[in-house]
Amino acid sequence: MLETLNIGRESDGQAAPRIDRRGARRAATKAEIIDAAWALVREHGLGALSLRDLGERVGMRAPSLYQYFPSKHAIYDAMFGQGMREALAAVDAAIDGLDARTALRTQARVIFEFATSDPARAQLLFQRTIPGFEPSPESYAPALELSERLQTSLLAAGITDPDAMDLCTALVSGLINQQLANDPGGERWARLVDRTVDMFFASVAPAASAPKKRSPR
Amino acid sequence: MLETLNIGRESDGQAAPRIDRRGARRAATKAEIIDAAWALVREHGLGALSLRDLGERVGMRAPSLYQYFPSKHAIYDAMFGQGMREALAAVDAAIDGLDARTALRTQARVIFEFATSDPARAQLLFQRTIPGFEPSPESYAPALELSERLQTSLLAAGITDPDAMDLCTALVSGLINQQLANDPGGERWARLVDRTVDMFFASVAPAASAPKKRSPR
DNA sequence: GTCTATATTTGGATAGAC
DNA sequence: GTCTATCCAAATATAGAC
C-alpha cells in the first residue's frame, strides 16, 4: 500500500527516474514520514509539529529528515497535496453516476464530512494558519480541480448564476467552521447540511427546487 | 481617550481600588500596550506577536511588560475582550431602533464588515489558532451577549425555528471565511451578504419574505 | 543514509540591581 | 517601575564523522 502512493512522482521536480528500487524505497520512507506527521498533528495540533518529534516517531533523528524533505514547509506542502488529492478522490468517488443536483448535494455532504472528521487536516487545507506556508502550485492543483468539479455540477444542474459557486462554497465553509469551532465531534451543524443545500437550490434555481409543485415550465 | 477605556476595571479580579491616579496611569499604560499589540499583529500576523517586539513598540524592555500582564496569554486575553466588546458595541449601535428583520440584516452586515476589516482580529476572535489560548470567562462574556442579540432579533422577527440561529451564524461565518481566505480586502463575498440574508429569510420565515406576495395569513 | 554535535535564532519568563 | 542579565527551552537547519 505504501509503494502505491507516489511511484513516478519521486523526483522533486527533476526528470523522472528509471524504475529503480532505490527510488521506490525512498518514496516509501517519505510516505511513512508524512503518515507520522499526520498522526502527530492530529495528536498535538497542526502548529505543534516539530522535526524532533517527527523524527522520533519514524525512528530517526531530526536531521535525517532532511534527506527526504528540504524543509519543514516542504513537509507541510506534501501533507497539503496529499490531503487535497484525498478530498478530490472522495468527491469523485461519491458523485460518480449521480444526476447533477444529487451530485451537488453529495459534494456538500462529502466535503463537510471530510473536513470535520479531521480538524487538523481541515486547518491545513482550508485555513491560512501556518505563518510562512503556502502550498506549491503542484500541491494546489487538486484544489483547483475540486473547484472545477463544483462548477461542472452547477452547470450540469442548469445553474448559470455566476455567483452561485461563491455562494455555495461560503455555505459549506460556514457549516464546517461552526461545527469545528463550536461543536467539534458533534452533530449540531452536520444536521443542517441538507437543509442548507435545499435553501441554496431554492434560492439559485427556484423552478426545480420544489418537487411537490407542478410548474415545470 | 486612553483613560476612558478601563476605568474602574483595573483590579485584575481584586476589590475595586479607590479613585487614585496610580491606577488610572496603570490602566492607561495597559491600554497603550494593547494598542501596540494590535498594531503588531496587524503587521506581522497574530501568531507572530513577541514580547520583545511589543516592548520595543511601547518603549520598554520585554520584562517590564510583566508589570502589566502576567503572561503573553493574558495579553491575548485582553485583546480578545476588547475586540469582542467592540463587536458588541458596533452591533448595538447599528441595530438601535430598527425593526426586527432589518436588525437581523444589519447584524449580518456589521459583523461581516467588522470581521473582514481586520483579519488578525478576526483570527483571534473567531478562530482557535493560538495553541494554548482560550479566553477567560470575563473576556468571553461579550461574545455571549452577541449571541443573545441575535437570538433576540430572531424571536422579535417571529422566527422560532430552533435551528435558525445555528443556520444564521453558519451563513455569516462562511461569507467571512471565504472573503478572508480567498479575496482579502476585496468585495467578492461582501456583495453576497444581502442576498444570503434574503435566502435565509425565505427559508426560515417564507411567509413574510416575499414582499410582493399577498398572503399575510 | 544515519548519526552526533552544534550553530543559530528565538521566544517566554525570572532575579535582582537601581 | 524599569532596567540588565540571564535562564531555560525549543526549534530549524547545517557540517562532518562513520
Tab-separated table of C-alpha atoms (C1' of nucleotides) in Angstrom:
chain	number	residue	atom	x	y	z
A	1	MET	CA	0.000	0.000	0.000
A	2	LEU	CA	2.812	2.345	0.789
A	3	GLU	CA	4.531	1.929	-2.518
A	4	THR	CA	1.424	2.747	-4.490
A	5	LEU	CA	1.390	6.297	-3.296
A	6	ASN	CA	3.944	8.208	-5.234
A	7	ILE	CA	5.532	5.974	-7.828
A	8	GLY	CA	6.794	8.055	-10.674
A	9	ARG	CA	6.397	11.302	-8.756
A	10	GLU	CA	9.613	10.846	-6.818
A	11	SER	CA	11.730	13.437	-8.492
A	12	ASP	CA	11.079	16.678	-6.670
A	13	GLY	CA	10.556	18.386	-9.968
A	14	GLN	CA	13.503	16.804	-11.762
A	15	ALA	CA	13.351	14.387	-14.671
A	16	ALA	CA	11.518	11.173	-13.855
A	17	PRO	CA	13.931	8.461	-12.685
A	18	ARG	CA	14.028	4.956	-14.091
A	19	ILE	CA	12.095	2.344	-12.214
A	20	ASP	CA	14.701	1.604	-9.590
A	21	ARG	CA	14.216	0.087	-6.182
A	22	ARG	CA	16.172	2.908	-4.681
A	23	GLY	CA	13.605	5.465	-5.675
A	24	ALA	CA	10.759	3.247	-4.569
A	25	ARG	CA	12.297	2.757	-1.155
A	26	ARG	CA	12.866	6.443	-0.806
A	27	ALA	CA	9.290	7.197	-1.760
A	28	ALA	CA	8.081	4.690	0.792
A	29	THR	CA	10.098	6.376	3.519
A	30	LYS	CA	8.740	9.757	2.524
A	31	ALA	CA	5.225	8.385	2.722
A	32	GLU	CA	5.990	6.951	6.123
A	33	ILE	CA	7.215	10.335	7.311
A	34	ILE	CA	4.074	12.049	6.049
A	35	ASP	CA	1.885	9.469	7.749
A	36	ALA	CA	3.712	10.039	11.012
A	37	ALA	CA	3.329	13.784	10.575
A	38	TRP	CA	-0.430	13.387	10.196
A	39	ALA	CA	-0.567	11.337	13.365
A	40	LEU	CA	1.372	13.999	15.244
A	41	VAL	CA	-0.692	16.960	14.100
A	42	ARG	CA	-3.894	15.109	14.910
A	43	GLU	CA	-2.492	14.498	18.353
A	44	HIS	CA	-0.869	17.809	19.248
A	45	GLY	CA	-2.270	20.309	16.785
A	46	LEU	CA	-1.154	21.451	13.384
A	47	GLY	CA	1.176	24.161	14.580
A	48	ALA	CA	2.817	21.941	17.167
A	49	LEU	CA	4.571	19.727	14.643
A	50	SER	CA	8.299	19.596	15.343
A	51	LEU	CA	11.021	17.805	13.439
A	52	ARG	CA	12.307	16.273	16.640
A	53	ASP	CA	9.021	14.597	17.414
A	54	LEU	CA	8.578	13.612	13.810
A	55	GLY	CA	11.996	12.050	13.622
A	56	GLU	CA	11.419	10.128	16.821
A	57	ARG	CA	8.110	8.861	15.501
A	58	VAL	CA	9.688	7.339	12.418
A	59	GLY	CA	12.754	6.062	14.267
A	60	MET	CA	15.351	8.532	13.127
A	61	ARG	CA	16.908	11.753	14.334
A	62	ALA	CA	15.602	15.080	13.221
A	63	PRO	CA	18.498	15.946	10.892
A	64	SER	CA	17.975	12.743	8.931
A	65	LEU	CA	14.602	14.031	7.810
A	66	TYR	CA	16.442	16.497	5.631
A	67	GLN	CA	17.423	13.587	3.410
A	68	TYR	CA	13.779	13.380	2.432
A	69	PHE	CA	12.420	16.900	2.712
A	70	PRO	CA	14.423	20.104	2.322
A	71	SER	CA	12.472	21.957	4.997
A	72	LYS	CA	9.596	21.752	7.383
A	73	HIS	CA	7.431	23.700	4.984
A	74	ALA	CA	8.121	21.051	2.352
A	75	ILE	CA	6.606	18.513	4.730
A	76	TYR	CA	3.540	20.677	5.201
A	77	ASP	CA	3.390	21.025	1.445
A	78	ALA	CA	3.443	17.274	0.917
A	79	MET	CA	0.709	16.903	3.517
A	80	PHE	CA	-1.317	19.601	1.816
A	81	GLY	CA	-1.015	17.908	-1.557
A	82	GLN	CA	-1.929	14.513	-0.183
A	83	GLY	CA	-4.899	15.916	1.713
A	84	MET	CA	-6.248	17.725	-1.315
A	85	ARG	CA	-5.835	14.674	-3.514
A	86	GLU	CA	-7.767	12.671	-0.939
A	87	ALA	CA	-10.536	15.240	-0.872
A	88	LEU	CA	-10.745	15.190	-4.638
A	89	ALA	CA	-10.783	11.403	-4.695
A	90	ALA	CA	-13.524	11.300	-2.079
A	91	VAL	CA	-15.681	13.671	-4.096
A	92	ASP	CA	-15.052	11.875	-7.370
A	93	ALA	CA	-15.862	8.513	-5.869
A	94	ALA	CA	-19.072	9.820	-4.348
A	95	ILE	CA	-20.599	11.706	-7.251
A	96	ASP	CA	-19.912	9.161	-9.956
A	97	GLY	CA	-23.091	8.445	-11.892
A	98	LEU	CA	-25.287	10.809	-9.928
A	99	ASP	CA	-27.559	13.344	-11.547
A	100	ALA	CA	-26.382	16.923	-11.308
A	101	ARG	CA	-28.489	18.012	-8.386
A	102	THR	CA	-27.759	14.942	-6.316
A	103	ALA	CA	-24.111	15.356	-7.182
A	104	LEU	CA	-24.137	18.862	-5.739
A	105	ARG	CA	-25.797	17.737	-2.565
A	106	THR	CA	-23.357	14.890	-2.273
A	107	GLN	CA	-20.383	17.155	-2.763
A	108	ALA	CA	-21.538	19.311	0.101
A	109	ARG	CA	-22.000	16.282	2.318
A	110	VAL	CA	-18.676	14.718	1.391
A	111	ILE	CA	-16.642	17.881	1.828
A	112	PHE	CA	-18.329	18.607	5.128
A	113	GLU	CA	-17.620	15.112	6.385
A	114	PHE	CA	-14.085	15.190	5.049
A	115	ALA	CA	-13.315	18.489	6.759
A	116	THR	CA	-14.976	17.887	10.093
A	117	SER	CA	-13.647	14.382	10.534
A	118	ASP	CA	-10.092	15.673	10.862
A	119	PRO	CA	-9.779	19.184	12.308
A	120	ALA	CA	-6.015	19.384	11.932
A	121	ARG	CA	-6.265	18.452	8.285
A	122	ALA	CA	-9.039	20.973	7.743
A	123	GLN	CA	-6.880	23.627	9.332
A	124	LEU	CA	-4.032	22.883	6.957
A	125	LEU	CA	-6.155	22.608	3.823
A	126	PHE	CA	-8.790	25.253	4.331
A	127	GLN	CA	-7.358	27.903	6.620
A	128	ARG	CA	-4.227	30.004	6.433
A	129	THR	CA	-2.807	29.398	9.859
A	130	ILE	CA	0.849	28.465	9.386
A	131	PRO	CA	2.943	31.649	9.281
A	132	GLY	CA	5.162	31.339	6.254
A	133	PHE	CA	3.464	28.477	4.461
A	134	GLU	CA	1.637	28.491	1.202
A	135	PRO	CA	1.176	25.443	-0.958
A	136	SER	CA	3.218	24.916	-4.099
A	137	PRO	CA	1.354	25.041	-7.415
A	138	GLU	CA	1.703	21.284	-7.705
A	139	SER	CA	0.120	20.671	-4.314
A	140	TYR	CA	-2.561	23.220	-5.007
A	141	ALA	CA	-3.576	21.679	-8.312
A	142	PRO	CA	-6.111	19.196	-6.867
A	143	ALA	CA	-7.774	22.084	-5.023
A	144	LEU	CA	-8.366	23.742	-8.363
A	145	GLU	CA	-9.751	20.515	-9.725
A	146	LEU	CA	-12.129	20.405	-6.794
A	147	SER	CA	-13.432	23.819	-7.775
A	148	GLU	CA	-13.896	22.568	-11.305
A	149	ARG	CA	-15.991	19.662	-10.094
A	150	LEU	CA	-18.288	22.080	-8.345
A	151	GLN	CA	-18.522	24.384	-11.324
A	152	THR	CA	-19.252	21.435	-13.586
A	153	SER	CA	-22.024	20.166	-11.344
A	154	LEU	CA	-23.562	23.613	-11.109
A	155	LEU	CA	-23.663	23.948	-14.869
A	156	ALA	CA	-24.980	20.436	-15.279
A	157	ALA	CA	-27.778	21.355	-12.895
A	158	GLY	CA	-28.631	24.288	-15.076
A	159	ILE	CA	-27.345	26.843	-12.610
A	160	THR	CA	-25.679	29.599	-14.585
A	161	ASP	CA	-25.751	32.322	-11.973
A	162	PRO	CA	-22.117	33.479	-11.791
A	163	ASP	CA	-22.401	33.994	-8.030
A	164	ALA	CA	-23.763	30.530	-7.343
A	165	MET	CA	-20.365	28.996	-6.890
A	166	ASP	CA	-19.137	31.597	-4.395
A	167	LEU	CA	-22.407	31.333	-2.550
A	168	CYS	CA	-22.159	27.563	-2.425
A	169	THR	CA	-18.588	27.484	-1.114
A	170	ALA	CA	-19.500	30.050	1.514
A	171	LEU	CA	-22.409	27.931	2.720
A	172	VAL	CA	-20.390	24.753	3.069
A	173	SER	CA	-17.415	26.554	4.533
A	174	GLY	CA	-19.635	28.191	7.144
A	175	LEU	CA	-21.187	24.907	8.235
A	176	ILE	CA	-17.754	23.359	8.542
A	177	ASN	CA	-16.396	26.264	10.510
A	178	GLN	CA	-19.162	26.379	13.016
A	179	GLN	CA	-19.085	22.642	13.505
A	180	LEU	CA	-15.345	22.628	14.105
A	181	ALA	CA	-15.256	25.744	16.245
A	182	ASN	CA	-18.308	25.232	18.426
A	183	ASP	CA	-19.155	21.559	18.465
A	184	PRO	CA	-16.132	19.507	17.397
A	185	GLY	CA	-17.062	15.880	17.023
A	186	GLY	CA	-20.744	16.656	17.339
A	187	GLU	CA	-23.701	16.881	15.005
A	188	ARG	CA	-25.025	20.356	15.621
A	189	TRP	CA	-24.246	21.744	12.164
A	190	ALA	CA	-23.962	18.399	10.406
A	191	ARG	CA	-27.721	18.115	10.737
A	192	LEU	CA	-28.116	21.361	8.791
A	193	VAL	CA	-26.158	20.405	5.691
A	194	ASP	CA	-29.085	19.027	3.717
A	195	ARG	CA	-31.330	21.840	4.754
A	196	THR	CA	-28.739	24.355	3.672
A	197	VAL	CA	-28.431	22.687	0.299
A	198	ASP	CA	-32.201	22.865	-0.093
A	199	MET	CA	-32.065	26.513	0.759
A	200	PHE	CA	-29.352	27.022	-1.825
A	201	PHE	CA	-31.339	25.281	-4.539
A	202	ALA	CA	-34.463	27.224	-3.683
A	203	SER	CA	-32.565	30.454	-3.953
A	204	VAL	CA	-30.472	29.810	-7.018
A	205	ALA	CA	-32.833	27.666	-9.102
A	206	PRO	CA	-36.298	28.067	-7.607
A	207	ALA	CA	-38.097	26.474	-10.562
A	208	ALA	CA	-36.932	22.941	-9.930
A	209	SER	CA	-36.495	23.162	-6.199
A	210	ALA	CA	-39.989	22.273	-5.036
A	211	PRO	CA	-40.698	18.686	-6.093
A	212	LYS	CA	-44.330	18.952	-4.937
A	213	LYS	CA	-45.152	21.893	-7.085
A	214	ARG	CA	-46.489	21.354	-10.580
A	215	SER	CA	-44.998	24.183	-12.556
A	216	PRO	CA	-42.194	22.626	-14.611
A	217	ARG	CA	-42.256	25.407	-17.167
B	1	MET	CA	-9.205	58.903	25.082
B	2	LEU	CA	-6.855	56.420	26.589
B	3	GLU	CA	-8.061	56.851	30.128
B	4	THR	CA	-11.665	56.281	29.193
B	5	LEU	CA	-11.076	52.669	28.359
B	6	ASN	CA	-10.858	50.726	31.551
B	7	ILE	CA	-11.514	52.995	34.476
B	8	GLY	CA	-12.817	51.009	37.362
B	9	ARG	CA	-11.881	47.688	35.830
B	10	GLU	CA	-8.250	47.926	36.839
B	11	SER	CA	-8.144	45.344	39.563
B	12	ASP	CA	-7.423	42.046	37.865
B	13	GLY	CA	-10.200	40.464	39.798
B	14	GLN	CA	-9.394	42.051	43.141
B	15	ALA	CA	-11.510	44.533	45.045
B	16	ALA	CA	-12.055	47.782	43.188
B	17	PRO	CA	-9.379	50.362	44.077
B	18	ARG	CA	-10.164	53.872	45.198
B	19	ILE	CA	-10.060	56.516	42.535
B	20	ASP	CA	-6.326	57.045	42.533
B	21	ARG	CA	-4.162	58.452	39.809
B	22	ARG	CA	-1.866	55.495	40.179
B	23	GLY	CA	-4.469	53.063	38.955
B	24	ALA	CA	-5.539	55.354	36.166
B	25	ARG	CA	-1.997	55.702	34.926
B	26	ARG	CA	-1.513	51.973	35.062
B	27	ALA	CA	-4.694	51.357	33.122
B	28	ALA	CA	-3.575	53.843	30.502
B	29	THR	CA	-0.277	52.040	30.076
B	30	LYS	CA	-2.078	48.720	29.754
B	31	ALA	CA	-4.293	50.198	27.078
B	32	GLU	CA	-1.225	51.524	25.297
B	33	ILE	CA	0.326	48.066	25.351
B	34	ILE	CA	-2.799	46.501	23.925
B	35	ASP	CA	-2.981	49.110	21.192
B	36	ALA	CA	0.627	48.397	20.281
B	37	ALA	CA	-0.106	44.678	20.262
B	38	TRP	CA	-2.945	45.214	17.800
B	39	ALA	CA	-0.650	47.177	15.540
B	40	LEU	CA	1.932	44.414	15.643
B	41	VAL	CA	-0.444	41.561	14.898
B	42	ARG	CA	-1.986	43.501	12.045
B	43	GLU	CA	1.510	43.983	10.682
B	44	HIS	CA	3.140	40.591	11.214
B	45	GLY	CA	0.291	38.210	11.865
B	46	LEU	CA	-1.484	37.125	15.016
B	47	GLY	CA	0.876	34.304	15.873
B	48	ALA	CA	3.983	36.394	15.296
B	49	LEU	CA	3.456	38.581	18.328
B	50	SER	CA	6.518	38.552	20.572
B	51	LEU	CA	7.058	40.304	23.856
B	52	ARG	CA	10.356	41.696	22.644
B	53	ASP	CA	8.744	43.446	19.704
B	54	LEU	CA	5.866	44.571	21.844
B	55	GLY	CA	8.135	46.054	24.474
B	56	GLU	CA	10.135	47.896	21.870
B	57	ARG	CA	6.935	49.305	20.379
B	58	VAL	CA	5.844	50.851	23.649
B	59	GLY	CA	9.318	51.989	24.598
B	60	MET	CA	10.197	49.488	27.282
B	61	ARG	CA	12.017	46.200	27.573
B	62	ALA	CA	10.204	42.923	27.381
B	63	PRO	CA	10.452	42.056	31.092
B	64	SER	CA	8.783	45.301	32.048
B	65	LEU	CA	5.616	44.132	30.363
B	66	TYR	CA	5.212	41.655	33.179
B	67	GLN	CA	4.383	44.582	35.444
B	68	TYR	CA	1.162	44.933	33.471
B	69	PHE	CA	0.309	41.459	32.264
B	70	PRO	CA	1.279	38.188	33.959
B	71	SER	CA	1.817	36.315	30.689
B	72	LYS	CA	1.587	36.569	26.952
B	73	HIS	CA	-1.737	34.757	27.018
B	74	ALA	CA	-3.067	37.445	29.335
B	75	ILE	CA	-2.274	39.973	26.623
B	76	TYR	CA	-4.139	37.913	24.064
B	77	ASP	CA	-6.988	37.672	26.518
B	78	ALA	CA	-7.174	41.426	26.954
B	79	MET	CA	-7.149	41.827	23.177
B	80	PHE	CA	-9.900	39.248	22.864
B	81	GLY	CA	-12.061	41.005	25.426
B	82	GLN	CA	-11.548	44.393	23.852
B	83	GLY	CA	-12.296	43.058	20.377
B	84	MET	CA	-15.486	41.368	21.473
B	85	ARG	CA	-16.655	44.443	23.328
B	86	GLU	CA	-16.055	46.460	20.183
B	87	ALA	CA	-18.009	43.984	18.103
B	88	LEU	CA	-20.893	44.122	20.537
B	89	ALA	CA	-20.806	47.899	20.605
B	90	ALA	CA	-20.795	48.045	16.810
B	91	VAL	CA	-23.836	45.796	16.619
B	92	ASP	CA	-25.713	47.628	19.357
B	93	ALA	CA	-25.062	50.982	17.779
B	94	ALA	CA	-26.209	49.760	14.392
B	95	ILE	CA	-29.450	47.989	15.271
B	96	ASP	CA	-30.839	50.567	17.652
B	97	GLY	CA	-34.384	51.425	16.704
B	98	LEU	CA	-34.589	49.099	13.725
B	99	ASP	CA	-37.424	46.671	13.168
B	100	ALA	CA	-36.568	43.060	13.812
B	101	ARG	CA	-35.949	41.989	10.260
B	102	THR	CA	-33.838	44.984	9.392
B	103	ALA	CA	-31.958	44.469	12.627
B	104	LEU	CA	-31.070	40.938	11.565
B	105	ARG	CA	-29.864	42.067	8.180
B	106	THR	CA	-27.867	44.816	9.796
B	107	GLN	CA	-26.255	42.459	12.261
B	108	ALA	CA	-25.059	40.289	9.414
B	109	ARG	CA	-23.641	43.288	7.599
B	110	VAL	CA	-21.981	44.748	10.650
B	111	ILE	CA	-20.383	41.526	11.778
B	112	PHE	CA	-19.179	40.792	8.265
B	113	GLU	CA	-17.636	44.234	7.966
B	114	PHE	CA	-16.166	44.043	11.454
B	115	ALA	CA	-14.529	40.697	10.797
B	116	THR	CA	-13.234	41.277	7.289
B	117	SER	CA	-11.867	44.729	8.006
B	118	ASP	CA	-9.222	43.296	10.327
B	119	PRO	CA	-8.098	39.732	9.522
B	120	ALA	CA	-5.782	39.395	12.504
B	121	ARG	CA	-8.569	40.427	14.852
B	122	ALA	CA	-10.961	38.018	13.191
B	123	GLN	CA	-8.447	35.254	13.620
B	124	LEU	CA	-8.181	35.954	17.329
B	125	LEU	CA	-11.901	36.384	17.957
B	126	PHE	CA	-13.453	33.820	15.669
B	127	GLN	CA	-10.907	31.061	15.117
B	128	ARG	CA	-8.969	28.863	17.511
B	129	THR	CA	-5.497	29.325	16.169
B	130	ILE	CA	-3.267	30.146	19.142
B	131	PRO	CA	-2.052	26.889	20.722
B	132	GLY	CA	-2.715	27.198	24.421
B	133	PHE	CA	-5.049	30.157	24.445
B	134	GLU	CA	-8.665	30.286	25.340
B	135	PRO	CA	-10.441	33.386	26.533
B	136	SER	CA	-11.288	33.913	30.175
B	137	PRO	CA	-14.965	33.924	31.112
B	138	GLU	CA	-14.781	37.669	31.596
B	139	SER	CA	-13.381	38.261	28.127
B	140	TYR	CA	-15.842	35.825	26.623
B	141	ALA	CA	-18.872	37.464	28.188
B	142	PRO	CA	-19.473	39.991	25.391
B	143	ALA	CA	-19.386	37.131	22.878
B	144	LEU	CA	-22.275	35.557	24.721
B	145	GLU	CA	-24.093	38.846	24.702
B	146	LEU	CA	-23.614	38.986	20.967
B	147	SER	CA	-25.353	35.640	20.655
B	148	GLU	CA	-28.186	36.974	22.763
B	149	ARG	CA	-28.623	39.923	20.447
B	150	LEU	CA	-29.047	37.558	17.548
B	151	GLN	CA	-31.461	35.330	19.402
B	152	THR	CA	-33.480	38.328	20.477
B	153	SER	CA	-33.712	39.652	16.944
B	154	LEU	CA	-34.743	36.260	15.631
B	155	LEU	CA	-37.537	35.984	18.145
B	156	ALA	CA	-38.607	39.557	17.517
B	157	ALA	CA	-38.836	38.688	13.840
B	158	GLY	CA	-41.137	35.833	14.706
B	159	ILE	CA	-38.562	33.192	13.882
B	160	THR	CA	-38.946	30.406	16.404
B	161	ASP	CA	-37.204	27.634	14.493
B	162	PRO	CA	-34.607	26.347	16.979
B	163	ASP	CA	-32.112	25.780	14.170
B	164	ALA	CA	-32.415	29.271	12.771
B	165	MET	CA	-29.673	30.681	14.935
B	166	ASP	CA	-27.133	27.991	14.066
B	167	LEU	CA	-28.031	28.352	10.433
B	168	CYS	CA	-27.627	32.096	10.590
B	169	THR	CA	-24.223	32.027	12.262
B	170	ALA	CA	-23.037	29.457	9.745
B	171	LEU	CA	-24.083	31.674	6.850
B	172	VAL	CA	-22.321	34.760	8.110
B	173	SER	CA	-19.279	32.821	9.228
B	174	GLY	CA	-18.988	31.225	5.800
B	175	LEU	CA	-19.136	34.520	3.977
B	176	ILE	CA	-16.498	35.958	6.279
B	177	ASN	CA	-14.245	32.968	5.867
B	178	GLN	CA	-14.338	32.903	2.111
B	179	GLN	CA	-13.785	36.626	1.902
B	180	LEU	CA	-10.773	36.488	4.202
B	181	ALA	CA	-9.274	33.335	2.738
B	182	ASN	CA	-9.791	33.914	-0.958
B	183	ASP	CA	-10.181	37.622	-1.546
B	184	PRO	CA	-8.802	39.580	1.396
B	185	GLY	CA	-9.558	43.227	1.040
B	186	GLY	CA	-11.918	42.591	-1.864
B	187	GLU	CA	-15.645	42.538	-2.395
B	188	ARG	CA	-16.263	39.096	-3.830
B	189	TRP	CA	-18.260	37.736	-0.892
B	190	ALA	CA	-19.221	41.096	0.576
B	191	ARG	CA	-21.558	41.525	-2.385
B	192	LEU	CA	-23.367	38.339	-1.365
B	193	VAL	CA	-24.242	39.258	2.204
B	194	ASP	CA	-27.633	40.782	1.463
B	195	ARG	CA	-28.528	38.038	-0.926
B	196	THR	CA	-27.633	35.434	1.661
B	197	VAL	CA	-29.803	37.154	4.241
B	198	ASP	CA	-32.690	37.123	1.786
B	199	MET	CA	-32.114	33.450	1.247
B	200	PHE	CA	-32.139	32.891	4.984
B	201	PHE	CA	-35.420	34.745	5.438
B	202	ALA	CA	-37.020	32.907	2.563
B	203	SER	CA	-36.024	29.617	4.081
B	204	VAL	CA	-36.783	30.228	7.712
B	205	ALA	CA	-39.819	32.501	7.502
B	206	PRO	CA	-41.178	32.180	3.979
B	207	ALA	CA	-44.492	33.827	4.806
B	208	ALA	CA	-43.125	37.305	5.263
B	209	SER	CA	-40.143	37.029	2.969
B	210	ALA	CA	-41.776	37.894	-0.337
B	211	PRO	CA	-42.999	41.453	-0.086
B	212	LYS	CA	-44.813	41.121	-3.413
B	213	LYS	CA	-46.933	38.232	-2.325
B	214	ARG	CA	-50.313	38.806	-0.756
B	215	SER	CA	-50.778	36.001	1.729
B	216	PRO	CA	-50.273	37.524	5.170
B	217	ARG	CA	-52.251	34.824	6.916
C	1	DG	C1'	21.860	7.013	4.960
C	2	DT	C1'	22.092	7.964	9.607
C	3	DC	C1'	24.381	9.710	13.216
C	4	DT	C1'	26.483	13.332	16.723
C	5	DA	C1'	27.489	17.822	17.532
C	6	DT	C1'	26.480	22.232	17.008
C	7	DA	C1'	25.195	26.707	15.001
C	8	DT	C1'	21.641	29.973	15.113
C	9	DT	C1'	17.659	32.051	16.317
C	10	DT	C1'	14.002	32.999	19.039
C	11	DG	C1'	10.915	33.060	22.488
C	12	DG	C1'	8.751	33.370	27.309
C	13	DA	C1'	9.801	34.201	31.805
C	14	DT	C1'	12.564	35.263	36.296
C	15	DA	C1'	16.040	37.547	39.569
C	16	DG	C1'	17.831	41.216	41.337
C	17	DA	C1'	20.145	45.839	40.799
C	18	DC	C1'	18.981	50.659	40.583
D	1	DG	C1'	8.742	50.841	37.698
D	2	DT	C1'	12.236	49.918	34.628
D	3	DC	C1'	16.362	48.100	33.712
D	4	DT	C1'	20.293	44.453	32.763
D	5	DA	C1'	21.497	39.960	32.828
D	6	DT	C1'	20.261	35.575	32.363
D	7	DC	C1'	17.808	31.213	32.372
D	8	DC	C1'	15.596	27.763	30.056
D	9	DA	C1'	13.522	25.660	26.456
D	10	DA	C1'	12.531	24.771	21.881
D	11	DA	C1'	13.004	24.840	17.129
D	12	DT	C1'	15.107	24.726	12.335
D	13	DA	C1'	18.967	23.789	9.935
D	14	DT	C1'	23.983	22.628	8.765
D	15	DA	C1'	28.650	20.223	9.000
D	16	DG	C1'	31.045	16.476	9.026
D	17	DA	C1'	32.110	11.788	11.084
D	18	DC	C1'	31.025	6.907	10.385
